[in-house]
Tab-separated table of C-alpha atoms and ligand atoms in Angstrom:
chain	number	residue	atom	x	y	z
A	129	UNK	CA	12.194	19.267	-5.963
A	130	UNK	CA	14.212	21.859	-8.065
A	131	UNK	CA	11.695	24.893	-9.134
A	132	UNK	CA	12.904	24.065	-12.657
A	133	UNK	CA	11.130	20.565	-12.734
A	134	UNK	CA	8.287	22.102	-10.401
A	135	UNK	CA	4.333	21.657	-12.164
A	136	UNK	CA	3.567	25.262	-12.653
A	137	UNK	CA	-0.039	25.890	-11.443
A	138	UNK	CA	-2.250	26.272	-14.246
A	139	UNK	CA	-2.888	29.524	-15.366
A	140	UNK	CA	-6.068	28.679	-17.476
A	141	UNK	CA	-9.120	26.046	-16.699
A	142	UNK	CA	-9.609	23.048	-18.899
A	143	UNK	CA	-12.611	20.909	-19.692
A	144	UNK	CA	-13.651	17.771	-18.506
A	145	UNK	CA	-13.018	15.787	-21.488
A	146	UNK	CA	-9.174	16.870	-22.029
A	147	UNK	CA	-8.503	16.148	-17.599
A	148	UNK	CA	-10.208	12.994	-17.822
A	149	UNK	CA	-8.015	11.704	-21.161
A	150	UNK	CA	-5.019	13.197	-19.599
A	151	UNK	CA	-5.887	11.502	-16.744
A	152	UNK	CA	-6.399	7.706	-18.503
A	153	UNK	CA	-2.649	8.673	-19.905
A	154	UNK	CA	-1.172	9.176	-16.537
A	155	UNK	CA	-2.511	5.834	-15.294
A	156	UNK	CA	-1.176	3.814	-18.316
A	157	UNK	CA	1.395	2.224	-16.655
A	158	UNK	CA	-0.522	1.417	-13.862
A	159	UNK	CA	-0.480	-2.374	-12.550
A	160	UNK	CA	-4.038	-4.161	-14.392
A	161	UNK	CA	-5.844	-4.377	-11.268
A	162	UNK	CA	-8.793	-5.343	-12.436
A	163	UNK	CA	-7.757	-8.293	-14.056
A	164	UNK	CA	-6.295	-9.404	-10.584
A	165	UNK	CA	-2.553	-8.020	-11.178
A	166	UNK	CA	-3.015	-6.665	-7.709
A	167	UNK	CA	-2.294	-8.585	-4.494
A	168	UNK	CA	-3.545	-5.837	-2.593
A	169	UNK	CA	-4.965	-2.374	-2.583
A	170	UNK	CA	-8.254	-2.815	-4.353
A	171	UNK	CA	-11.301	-5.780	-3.146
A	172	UNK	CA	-14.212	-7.167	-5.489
A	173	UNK	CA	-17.106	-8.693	-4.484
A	174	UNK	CA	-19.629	-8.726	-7.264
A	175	UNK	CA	-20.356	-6.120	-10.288
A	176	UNK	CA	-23.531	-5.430	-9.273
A	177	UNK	CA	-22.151	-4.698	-5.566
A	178	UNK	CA	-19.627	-1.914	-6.873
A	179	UNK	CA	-22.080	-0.632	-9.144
A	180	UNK	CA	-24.258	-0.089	-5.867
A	181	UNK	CA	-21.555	1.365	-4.033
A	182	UNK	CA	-20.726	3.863	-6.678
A	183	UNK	CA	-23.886	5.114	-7.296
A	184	UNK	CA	-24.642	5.823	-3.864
A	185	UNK	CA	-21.224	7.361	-3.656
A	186	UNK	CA	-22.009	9.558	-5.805
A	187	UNK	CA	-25.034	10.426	-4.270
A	188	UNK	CA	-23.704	11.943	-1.213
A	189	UNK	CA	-20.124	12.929	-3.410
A	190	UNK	CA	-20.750	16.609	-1.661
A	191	UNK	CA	-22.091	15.905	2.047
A	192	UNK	CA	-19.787	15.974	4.675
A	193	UNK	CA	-20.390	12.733	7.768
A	194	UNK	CA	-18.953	15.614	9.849
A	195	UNK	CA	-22.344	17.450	9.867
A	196	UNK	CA	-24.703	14.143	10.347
A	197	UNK	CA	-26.173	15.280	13.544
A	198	UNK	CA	-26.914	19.049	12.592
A	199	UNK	CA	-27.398	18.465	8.739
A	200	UNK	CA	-27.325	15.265	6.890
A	201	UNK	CA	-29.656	13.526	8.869
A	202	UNK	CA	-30.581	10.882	6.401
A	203	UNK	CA	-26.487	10.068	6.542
A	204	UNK	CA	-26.068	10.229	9.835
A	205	UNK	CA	-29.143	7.383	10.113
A	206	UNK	CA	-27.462	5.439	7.587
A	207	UNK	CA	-23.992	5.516	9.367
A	208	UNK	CA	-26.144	4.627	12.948
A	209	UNK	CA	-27.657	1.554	11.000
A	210	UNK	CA	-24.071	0.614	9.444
A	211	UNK	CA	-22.963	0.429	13.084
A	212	UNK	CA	-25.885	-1.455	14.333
A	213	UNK	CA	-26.155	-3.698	11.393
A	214	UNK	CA	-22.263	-4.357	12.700
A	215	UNK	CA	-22.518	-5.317	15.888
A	216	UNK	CA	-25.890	-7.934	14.817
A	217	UNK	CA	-22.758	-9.564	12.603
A	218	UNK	CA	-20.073	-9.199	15.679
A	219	UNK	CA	-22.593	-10.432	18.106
A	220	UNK	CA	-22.044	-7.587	20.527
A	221	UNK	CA	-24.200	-7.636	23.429
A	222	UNK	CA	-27.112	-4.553	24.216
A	223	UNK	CA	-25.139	-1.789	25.392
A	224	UNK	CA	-22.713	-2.245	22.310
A	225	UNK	CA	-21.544	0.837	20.768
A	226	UNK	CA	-19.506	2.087	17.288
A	227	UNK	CA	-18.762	4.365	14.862
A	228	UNK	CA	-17.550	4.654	11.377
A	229	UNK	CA	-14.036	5.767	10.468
A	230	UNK	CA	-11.973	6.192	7.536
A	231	UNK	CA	-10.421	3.386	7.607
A	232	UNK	CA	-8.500	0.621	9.621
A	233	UNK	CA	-5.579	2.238	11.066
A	234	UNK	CA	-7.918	5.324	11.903
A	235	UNK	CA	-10.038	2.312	13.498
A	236	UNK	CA	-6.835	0.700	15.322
A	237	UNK	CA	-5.907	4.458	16.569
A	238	UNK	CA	-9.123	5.150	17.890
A	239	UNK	CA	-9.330	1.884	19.691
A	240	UNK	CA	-5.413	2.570	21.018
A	241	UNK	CA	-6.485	5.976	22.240
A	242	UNK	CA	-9.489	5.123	24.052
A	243	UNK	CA	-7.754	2.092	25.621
A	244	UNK	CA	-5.026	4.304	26.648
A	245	UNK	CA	-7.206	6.590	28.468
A	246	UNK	CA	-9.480	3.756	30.295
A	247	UNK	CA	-5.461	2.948	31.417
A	248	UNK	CA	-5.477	6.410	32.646
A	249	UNK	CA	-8.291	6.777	34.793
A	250	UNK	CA	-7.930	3.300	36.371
A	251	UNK	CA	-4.591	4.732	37.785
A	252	UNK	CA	-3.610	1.248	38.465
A	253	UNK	CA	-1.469	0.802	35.281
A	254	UNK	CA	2.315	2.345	35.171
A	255	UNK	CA	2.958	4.943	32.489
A	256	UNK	CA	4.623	4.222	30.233
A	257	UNK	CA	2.124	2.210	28.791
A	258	UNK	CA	2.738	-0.788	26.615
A	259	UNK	CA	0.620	-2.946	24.131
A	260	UNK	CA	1.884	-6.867	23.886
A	261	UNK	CA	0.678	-8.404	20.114
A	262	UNK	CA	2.016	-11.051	17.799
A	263	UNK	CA	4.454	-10.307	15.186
A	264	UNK	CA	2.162	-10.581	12.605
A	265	UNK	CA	0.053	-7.660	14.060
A	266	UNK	CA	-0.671	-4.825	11.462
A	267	UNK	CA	2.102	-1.972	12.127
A	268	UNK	CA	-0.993	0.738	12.442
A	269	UNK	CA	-0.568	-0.408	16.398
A	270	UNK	CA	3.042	0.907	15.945
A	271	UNK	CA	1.718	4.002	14.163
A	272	UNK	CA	-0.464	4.728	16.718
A	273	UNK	CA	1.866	3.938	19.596
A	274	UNK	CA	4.081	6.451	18.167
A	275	UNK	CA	1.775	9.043	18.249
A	276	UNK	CA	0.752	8.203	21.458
A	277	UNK	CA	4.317	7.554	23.178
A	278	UNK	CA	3.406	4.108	24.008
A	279	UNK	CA	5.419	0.987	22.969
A	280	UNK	CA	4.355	-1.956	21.488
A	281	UNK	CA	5.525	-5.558	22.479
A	282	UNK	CA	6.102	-8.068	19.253
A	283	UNK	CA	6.329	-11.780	20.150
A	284	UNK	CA	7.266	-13.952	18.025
A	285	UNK	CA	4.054	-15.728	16.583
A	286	UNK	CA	3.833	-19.725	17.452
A	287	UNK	CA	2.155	-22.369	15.820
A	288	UNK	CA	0.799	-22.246	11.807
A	289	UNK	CA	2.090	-18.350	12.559
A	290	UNK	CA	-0.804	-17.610	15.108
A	291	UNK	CA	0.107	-15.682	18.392
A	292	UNK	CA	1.700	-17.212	20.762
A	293	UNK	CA	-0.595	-16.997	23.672
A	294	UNK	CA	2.038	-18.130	26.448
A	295	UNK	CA	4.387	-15.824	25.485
A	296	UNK	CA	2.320	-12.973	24.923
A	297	UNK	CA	0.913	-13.676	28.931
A	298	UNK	CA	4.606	-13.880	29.877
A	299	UNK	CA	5.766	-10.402	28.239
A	300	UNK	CA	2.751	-8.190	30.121
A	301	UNK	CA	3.334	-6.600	33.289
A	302	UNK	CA	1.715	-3.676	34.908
A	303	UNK	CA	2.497	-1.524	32.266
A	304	UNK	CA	0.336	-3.408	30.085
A	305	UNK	CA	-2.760	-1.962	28.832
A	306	UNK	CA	-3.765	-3.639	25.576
A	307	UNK	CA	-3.805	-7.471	24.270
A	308	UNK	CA	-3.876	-7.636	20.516
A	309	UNK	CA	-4.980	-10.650	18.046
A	310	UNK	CA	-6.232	-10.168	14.513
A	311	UNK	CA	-9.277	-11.856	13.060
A	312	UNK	CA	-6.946	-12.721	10.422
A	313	UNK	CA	-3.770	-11.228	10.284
A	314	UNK	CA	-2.348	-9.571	7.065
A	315	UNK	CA	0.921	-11.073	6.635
A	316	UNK	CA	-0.279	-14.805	6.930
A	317	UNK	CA	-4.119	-15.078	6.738
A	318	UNK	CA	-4.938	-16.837	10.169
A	319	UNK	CA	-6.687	-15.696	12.872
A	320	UNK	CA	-5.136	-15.916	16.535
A	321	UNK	CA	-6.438	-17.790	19.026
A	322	UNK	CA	-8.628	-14.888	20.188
A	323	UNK	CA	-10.520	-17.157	22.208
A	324	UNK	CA	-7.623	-17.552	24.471
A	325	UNK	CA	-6.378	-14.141	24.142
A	326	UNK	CA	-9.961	-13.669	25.557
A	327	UNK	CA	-9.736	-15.517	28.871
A	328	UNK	CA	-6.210	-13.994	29.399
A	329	UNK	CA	-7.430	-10.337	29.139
A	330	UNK	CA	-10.312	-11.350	31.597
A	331	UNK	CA	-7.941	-12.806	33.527
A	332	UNK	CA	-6.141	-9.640	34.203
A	333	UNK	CA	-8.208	-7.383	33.525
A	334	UNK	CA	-6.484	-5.980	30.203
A	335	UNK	CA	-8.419	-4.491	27.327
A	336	UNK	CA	-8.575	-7.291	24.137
A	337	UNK	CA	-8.780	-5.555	20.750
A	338	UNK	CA	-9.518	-7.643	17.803
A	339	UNK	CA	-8.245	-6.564	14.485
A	340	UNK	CA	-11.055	-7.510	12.049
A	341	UNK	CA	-9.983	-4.897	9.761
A	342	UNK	CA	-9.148	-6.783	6.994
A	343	UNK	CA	-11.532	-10.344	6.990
A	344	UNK	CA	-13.722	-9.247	9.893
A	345	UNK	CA	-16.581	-8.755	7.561
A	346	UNK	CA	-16.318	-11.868	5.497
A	347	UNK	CA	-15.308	-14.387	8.534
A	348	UNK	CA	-18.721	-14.446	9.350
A	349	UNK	CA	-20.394	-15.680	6.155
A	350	UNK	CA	-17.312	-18.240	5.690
A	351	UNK	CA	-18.707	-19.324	8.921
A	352	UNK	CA	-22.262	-19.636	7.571
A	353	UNK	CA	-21.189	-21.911	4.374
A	354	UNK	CA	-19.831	-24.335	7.097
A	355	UNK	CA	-16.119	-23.176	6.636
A	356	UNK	CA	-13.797	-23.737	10.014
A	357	UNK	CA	-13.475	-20.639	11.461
A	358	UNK	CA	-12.900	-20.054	15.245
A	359	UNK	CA	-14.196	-17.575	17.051
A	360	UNK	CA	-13.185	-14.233	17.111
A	361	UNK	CA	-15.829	-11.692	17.946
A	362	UNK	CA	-18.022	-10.407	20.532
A	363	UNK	CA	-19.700	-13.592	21.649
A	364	UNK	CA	-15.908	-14.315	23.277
A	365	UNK	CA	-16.281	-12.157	26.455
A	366	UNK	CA	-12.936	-10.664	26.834
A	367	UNK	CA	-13.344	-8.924	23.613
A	368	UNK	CA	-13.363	-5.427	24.612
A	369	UNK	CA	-13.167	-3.609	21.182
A	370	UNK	CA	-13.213	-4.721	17.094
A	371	UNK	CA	-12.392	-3.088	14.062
A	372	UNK	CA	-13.442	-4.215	11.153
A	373	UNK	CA	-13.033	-2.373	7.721
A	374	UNK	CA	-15.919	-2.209	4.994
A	375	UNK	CA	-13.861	-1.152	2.077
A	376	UNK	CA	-11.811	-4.541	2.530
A	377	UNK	CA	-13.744	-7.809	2.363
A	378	UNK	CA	-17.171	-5.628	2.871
A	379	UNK	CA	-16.509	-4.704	-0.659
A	380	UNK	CA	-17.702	-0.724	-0.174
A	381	UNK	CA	-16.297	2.252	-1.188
A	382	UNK	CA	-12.783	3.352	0.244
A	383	UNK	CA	-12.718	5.208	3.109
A	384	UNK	CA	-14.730	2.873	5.622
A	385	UNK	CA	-14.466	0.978	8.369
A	386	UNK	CA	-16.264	0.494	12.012
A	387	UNK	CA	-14.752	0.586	15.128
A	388	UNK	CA	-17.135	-1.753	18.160
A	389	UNK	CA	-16.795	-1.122	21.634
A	390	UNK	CA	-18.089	-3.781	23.960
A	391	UNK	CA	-18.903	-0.655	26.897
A	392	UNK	CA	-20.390	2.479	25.740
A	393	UNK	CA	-17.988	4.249	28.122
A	394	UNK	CA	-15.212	3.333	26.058
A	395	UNK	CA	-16.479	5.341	22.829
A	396	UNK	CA	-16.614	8.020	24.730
A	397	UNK	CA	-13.118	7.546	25.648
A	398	UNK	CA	-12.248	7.093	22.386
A	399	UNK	CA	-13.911	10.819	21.724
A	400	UNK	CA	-12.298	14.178	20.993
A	401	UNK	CA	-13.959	16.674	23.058
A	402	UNK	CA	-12.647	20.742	22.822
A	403	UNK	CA	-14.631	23.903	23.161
A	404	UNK	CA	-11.681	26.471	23.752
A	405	UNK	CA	-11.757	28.486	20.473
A	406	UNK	CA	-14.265	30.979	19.064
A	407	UNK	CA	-16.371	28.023	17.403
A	408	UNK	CA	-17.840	26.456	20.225
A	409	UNK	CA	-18.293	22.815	20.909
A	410	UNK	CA	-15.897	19.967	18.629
A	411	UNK	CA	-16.760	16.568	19.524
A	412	UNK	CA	-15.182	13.883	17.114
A	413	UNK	CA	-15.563	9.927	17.071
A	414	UNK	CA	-12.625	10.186	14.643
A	415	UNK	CA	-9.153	11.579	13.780
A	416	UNK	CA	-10.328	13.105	10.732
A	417	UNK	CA	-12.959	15.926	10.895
A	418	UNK	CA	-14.763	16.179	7.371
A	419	UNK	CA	-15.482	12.684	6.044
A	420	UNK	CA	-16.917	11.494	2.862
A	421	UNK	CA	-20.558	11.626	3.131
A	422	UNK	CA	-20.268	9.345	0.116
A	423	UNK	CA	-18.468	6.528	1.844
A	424	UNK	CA	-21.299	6.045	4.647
A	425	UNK	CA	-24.233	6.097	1.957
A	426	UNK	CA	-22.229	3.456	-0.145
A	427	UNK	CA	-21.662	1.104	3.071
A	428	UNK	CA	-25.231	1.475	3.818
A	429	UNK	CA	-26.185	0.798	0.526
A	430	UNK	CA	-23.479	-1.554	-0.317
A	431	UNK	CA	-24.671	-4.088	2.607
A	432	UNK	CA	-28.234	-3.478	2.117
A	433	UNK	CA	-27.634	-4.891	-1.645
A	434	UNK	CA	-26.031	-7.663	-0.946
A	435	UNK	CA	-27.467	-8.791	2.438
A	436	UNK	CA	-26.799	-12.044	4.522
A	437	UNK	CA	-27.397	-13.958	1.354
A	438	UNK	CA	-25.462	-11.646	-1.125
A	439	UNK	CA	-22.478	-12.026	1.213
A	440	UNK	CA	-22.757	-16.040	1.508
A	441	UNK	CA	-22.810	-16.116	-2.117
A	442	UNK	CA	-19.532	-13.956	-2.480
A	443	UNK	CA	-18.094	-16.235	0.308
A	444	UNK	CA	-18.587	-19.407	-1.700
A	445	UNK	CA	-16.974	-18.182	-4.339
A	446	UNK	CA	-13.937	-16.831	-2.309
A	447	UNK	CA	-13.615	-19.842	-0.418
A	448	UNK	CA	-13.442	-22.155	-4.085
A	449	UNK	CA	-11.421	-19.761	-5.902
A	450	UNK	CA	-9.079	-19.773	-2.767
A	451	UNK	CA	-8.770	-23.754	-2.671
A	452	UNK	CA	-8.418	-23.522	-6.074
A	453	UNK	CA	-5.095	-21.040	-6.303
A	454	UNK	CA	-3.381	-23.039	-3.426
A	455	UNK	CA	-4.465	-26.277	-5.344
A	456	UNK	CA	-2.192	-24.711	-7.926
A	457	UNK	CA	0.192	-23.288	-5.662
A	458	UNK	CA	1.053	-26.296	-4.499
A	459	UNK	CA	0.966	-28.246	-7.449
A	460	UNK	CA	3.954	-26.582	-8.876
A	461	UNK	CA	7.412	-28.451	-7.496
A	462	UNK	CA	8.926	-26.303	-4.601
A	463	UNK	CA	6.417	-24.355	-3.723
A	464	UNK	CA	4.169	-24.465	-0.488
A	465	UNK	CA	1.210	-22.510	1.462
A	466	UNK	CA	3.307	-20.783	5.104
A	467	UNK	CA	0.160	-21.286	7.011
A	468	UNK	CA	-3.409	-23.192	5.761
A	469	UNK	CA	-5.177	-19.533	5.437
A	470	UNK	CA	-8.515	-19.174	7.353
A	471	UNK	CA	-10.495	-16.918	4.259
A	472	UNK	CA	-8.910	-16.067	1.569
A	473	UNK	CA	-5.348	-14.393	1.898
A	474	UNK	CA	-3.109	-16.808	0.936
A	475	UNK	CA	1.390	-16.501	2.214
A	476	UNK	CA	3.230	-19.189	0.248
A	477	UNK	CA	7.432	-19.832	-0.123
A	478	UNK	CA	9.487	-21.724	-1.509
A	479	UNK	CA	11.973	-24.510	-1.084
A	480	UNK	CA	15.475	-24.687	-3.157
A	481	UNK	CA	14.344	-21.804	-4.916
A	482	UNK	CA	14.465	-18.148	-3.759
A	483	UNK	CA	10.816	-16.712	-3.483
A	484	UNK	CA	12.137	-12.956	-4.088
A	485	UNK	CA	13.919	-14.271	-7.523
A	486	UNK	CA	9.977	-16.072	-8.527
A	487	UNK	CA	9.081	-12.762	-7.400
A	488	UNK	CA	10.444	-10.927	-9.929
A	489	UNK	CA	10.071	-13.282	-12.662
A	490	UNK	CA	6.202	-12.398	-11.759
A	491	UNK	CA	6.902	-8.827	-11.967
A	492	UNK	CA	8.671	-9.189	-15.362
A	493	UNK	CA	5.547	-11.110	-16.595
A	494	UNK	CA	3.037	-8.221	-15.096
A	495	UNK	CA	2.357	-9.029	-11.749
A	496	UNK	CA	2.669	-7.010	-8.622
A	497	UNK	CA	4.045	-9.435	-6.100
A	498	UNK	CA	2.934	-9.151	-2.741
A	499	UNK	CA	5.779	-10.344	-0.675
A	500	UNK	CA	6.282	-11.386	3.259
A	501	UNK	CA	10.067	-10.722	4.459
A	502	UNK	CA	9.952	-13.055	7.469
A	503	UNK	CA	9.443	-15.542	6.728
A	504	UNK	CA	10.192	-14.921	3.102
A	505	UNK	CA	6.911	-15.822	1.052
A	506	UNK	CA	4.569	-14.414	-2.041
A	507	UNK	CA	1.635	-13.166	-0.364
A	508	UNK	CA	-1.913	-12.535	-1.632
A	509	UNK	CA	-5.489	-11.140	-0.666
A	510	UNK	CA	-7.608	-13.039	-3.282
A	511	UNK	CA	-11.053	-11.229	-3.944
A	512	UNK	CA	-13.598	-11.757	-7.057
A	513	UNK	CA	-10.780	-9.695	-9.232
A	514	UNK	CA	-8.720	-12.536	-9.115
A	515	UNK	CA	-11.094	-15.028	-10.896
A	516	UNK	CA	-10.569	-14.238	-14.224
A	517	UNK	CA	-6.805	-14.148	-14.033
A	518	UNK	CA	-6.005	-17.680	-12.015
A	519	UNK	CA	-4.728	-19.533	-15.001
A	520	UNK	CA	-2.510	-16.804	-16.351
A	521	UNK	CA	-1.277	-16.746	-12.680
A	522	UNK	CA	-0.835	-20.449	-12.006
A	523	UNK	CA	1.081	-20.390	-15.170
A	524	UNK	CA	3.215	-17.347	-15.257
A	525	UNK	CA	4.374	-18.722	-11.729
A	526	UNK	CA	5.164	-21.659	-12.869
A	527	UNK	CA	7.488	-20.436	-15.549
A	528	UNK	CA	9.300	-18.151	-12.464
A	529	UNK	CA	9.696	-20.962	-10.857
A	530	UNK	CA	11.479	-22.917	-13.160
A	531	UNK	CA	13.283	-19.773	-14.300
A	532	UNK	CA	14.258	-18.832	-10.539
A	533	UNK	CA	16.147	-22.323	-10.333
A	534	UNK	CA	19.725	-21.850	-10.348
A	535	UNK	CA	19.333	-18.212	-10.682
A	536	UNK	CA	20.452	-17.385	-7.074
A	537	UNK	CA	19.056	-14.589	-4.705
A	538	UNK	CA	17.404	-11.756	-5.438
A	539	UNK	CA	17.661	-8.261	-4.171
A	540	UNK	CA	13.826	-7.277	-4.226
A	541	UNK	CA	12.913	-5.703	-1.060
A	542	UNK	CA	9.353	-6.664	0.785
A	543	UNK	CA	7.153	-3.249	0.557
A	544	UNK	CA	3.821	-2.794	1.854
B	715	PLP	C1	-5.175	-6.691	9.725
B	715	PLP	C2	-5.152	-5.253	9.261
B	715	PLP	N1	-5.311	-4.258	10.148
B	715	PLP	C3	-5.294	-2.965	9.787
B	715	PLP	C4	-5.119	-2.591	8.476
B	715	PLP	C5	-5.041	-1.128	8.105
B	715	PLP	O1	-6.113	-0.750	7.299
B	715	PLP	P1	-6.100	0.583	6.422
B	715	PLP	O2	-5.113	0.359	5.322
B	715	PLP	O3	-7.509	0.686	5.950
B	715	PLP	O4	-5.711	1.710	7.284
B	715	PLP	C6	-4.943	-3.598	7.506
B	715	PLP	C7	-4.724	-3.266	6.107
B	715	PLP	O5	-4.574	-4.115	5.257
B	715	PLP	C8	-4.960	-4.963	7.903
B	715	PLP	O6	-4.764	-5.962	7.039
């Protein structure tokens, strides 16, 4: 940036109620998110469930998760329940350990790093190390294989997009140190068949991690309305760890999420341990050292509000709006669901028309489109925000549809 266009720092302090107008101004343009314009980025479960997580937010705005054991100790009981209240819902067995982190690809690293150094001190494994996971894996594995020099094997995924167990057995070799399904994935929905994934880490001794990050903690109470999902967590014994992220389908705060480990051994692989500098002893759980103190009060609070019941409630009406959008979806000539989703992230394309050019007819109408590049598809994680809109929606895609026809190719690019 050229100095001449640089923000000069301010040289006087203003009041509250100029920032926060200036601050409604800058975010004019921003995508309606709250009236379900957003396919992703922000989660709803119920107003009463964000009012809960706000005000306990705000609560603990100033104390730092960091100093739980010498300080906070009401937050660092409340971030030991959040964990324990976890693994009840993951069915972990006794001996089951977790922690909080700031979100899934800080839960995904964490898992990468401790499975990387259980790889280590087996001294059976050859370095380098790889991880073998479906296509449709989230790229934090990448992220943190990169940091980690490790490499990750992508198979193609196999049936109603799912990992392909076969191939995934055939592309491990003694190098391997990690299996990965998700619990659903983000690009299609679905959920791999972890079960399987499960008897071929037992088989050979590999380390399964289940990425629950984004449904983990709403699979469960889709399960409890009677919905058909298959298992994914703990009670499979070849799970070794599970992230799962509150701020997603929890519907808490941002930053959270929880990272299970099956062994407690492996948590404390998973730990940062240094004491060579003048302040003594640094153990971390985490990447990050200071963490919002607000963000584990509101996840307490948040699933304390809501409850087993709160959350079947919020899962009823997820699973009906869902049916209800790809009822719609599919009711408009052309278009059709990629995979029959498992909760409530929906991947849909078209045929004869191209789904990037419908794509942008969307955007032109006020819609952020949330797009898959391969396959190409719209993509979608429907929460309570999207209630209000679904007929605007239904409608607006319709008329892209129609619009799209004859209109050949577009050039819109598939962005995260
Ligand atoms: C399956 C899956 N794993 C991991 C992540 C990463 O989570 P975060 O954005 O909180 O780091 C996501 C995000 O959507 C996800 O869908």
């Amino acid at each position: 940036m050229s100095t001449s266009t640089r923000k000069p720092f301010p040289k006087t302090g203003t009041d509250w109620p100029s920032l926060d107008a200036t601050m409604t101004e800058m975010s004019i343009g921003d995508v309606a998110w709250r009236d379900g314009r957003a396919p992703l980025y922000v989660f709803h479960g119920s107003d009463a469930a964000y009012e809960v997580g706000r005000a306990a937010f705000m609560k603990y705005f100033s104390e730092n998760a960091l100093g739980g054991r010498r300080a906070f100790f009401g937050l660092k009981r409340m971030e030991d329940e959040v964990v324990e209240m976890g693994l009840d819902l993951f069915q972990a067995p006794t001996g089951a350990v977790g922690n909080m982190t700031t979100g899934g690809s800080e839960s995904i690293f964490m898992a990468v790093k401790a499975c990387r150094d259980w790889a280590r001190a087996t001294g059976k494994l050859k370095e380098p190390f790889n991880i073998v996971a479906p296509y449709s894996a989230h790229a934090a594995f990448n992220k943190a294989a990169d940091v980690m020099d490790l490499k990750v094997r992508r198979l193609p995924t196999g049936q109603g997009y799912r990992a392909d167990v076969d191939a995934m057995a055939a592309a491990m070799d003694d190098s391997t140190i990690m299996l990965v399904g998700s619990a659903p994935c983000f690009p299609h929905g679905v959920i791999d068949p972890i079960q399987q994934l499960s008897d071929l880490a037992l088989a050979h001794n590999t380390w399964l991690h289940v990425d629950a990050c984004v449904g983990g903690y709403v699979a469960p109470f889709f399960q409890r309305i009677g919905r058909d999902i298959p298992d994914y967590d703990f009670a499979l014994p070849g799970v070794r760890s599970l992230s799962a992220d509150l701020h997603k389908f929890g519907f808490c705060p941002k930053p959270a999420s929880n990272l299970f480990y099956r062994y407690e051994e492996d948590r404390e692989r998973g730990l940062f341990h240094f004491d060579e500098w003048p302040n003594g002893q640094f153990s971390t759980a985490t990447l990050s050292g200071t963490r919002a103190g607000g963000a584990v009060a509101a996840a307490w609070a948040v699933m304390h509000h809501l409850g087993e019941d709160g959350y079947m409630a919020i899962a009823r009406q997820l699973a009906d709006l869902t049916d209800a959008y790809v009822a719609g979806i599919e009711a408009i000539e052309g278009l059709y669901l990629l995979a029959k989703p498992d909760l409530s992230i929906i991947n849909f394309a078209a045929d004869g028309v191209d789904i990037f050019t419908v794509a942008e007819g969307m955007e032109a109408r006020g819609w952020l489109p949330g797009l898959t590049r391969n396959p190409k598809g719209m993509h979608a994680m429907l929460s309570m925000f999207h209630e209000t809109g679904m007929e605007d929606y239904l409608a607006d895609l319709a008329a892209s549809v129609t619009a799209a026809r004859g209109a050949g190719s577009s050039g819109l690019k598939a962005v995260y």
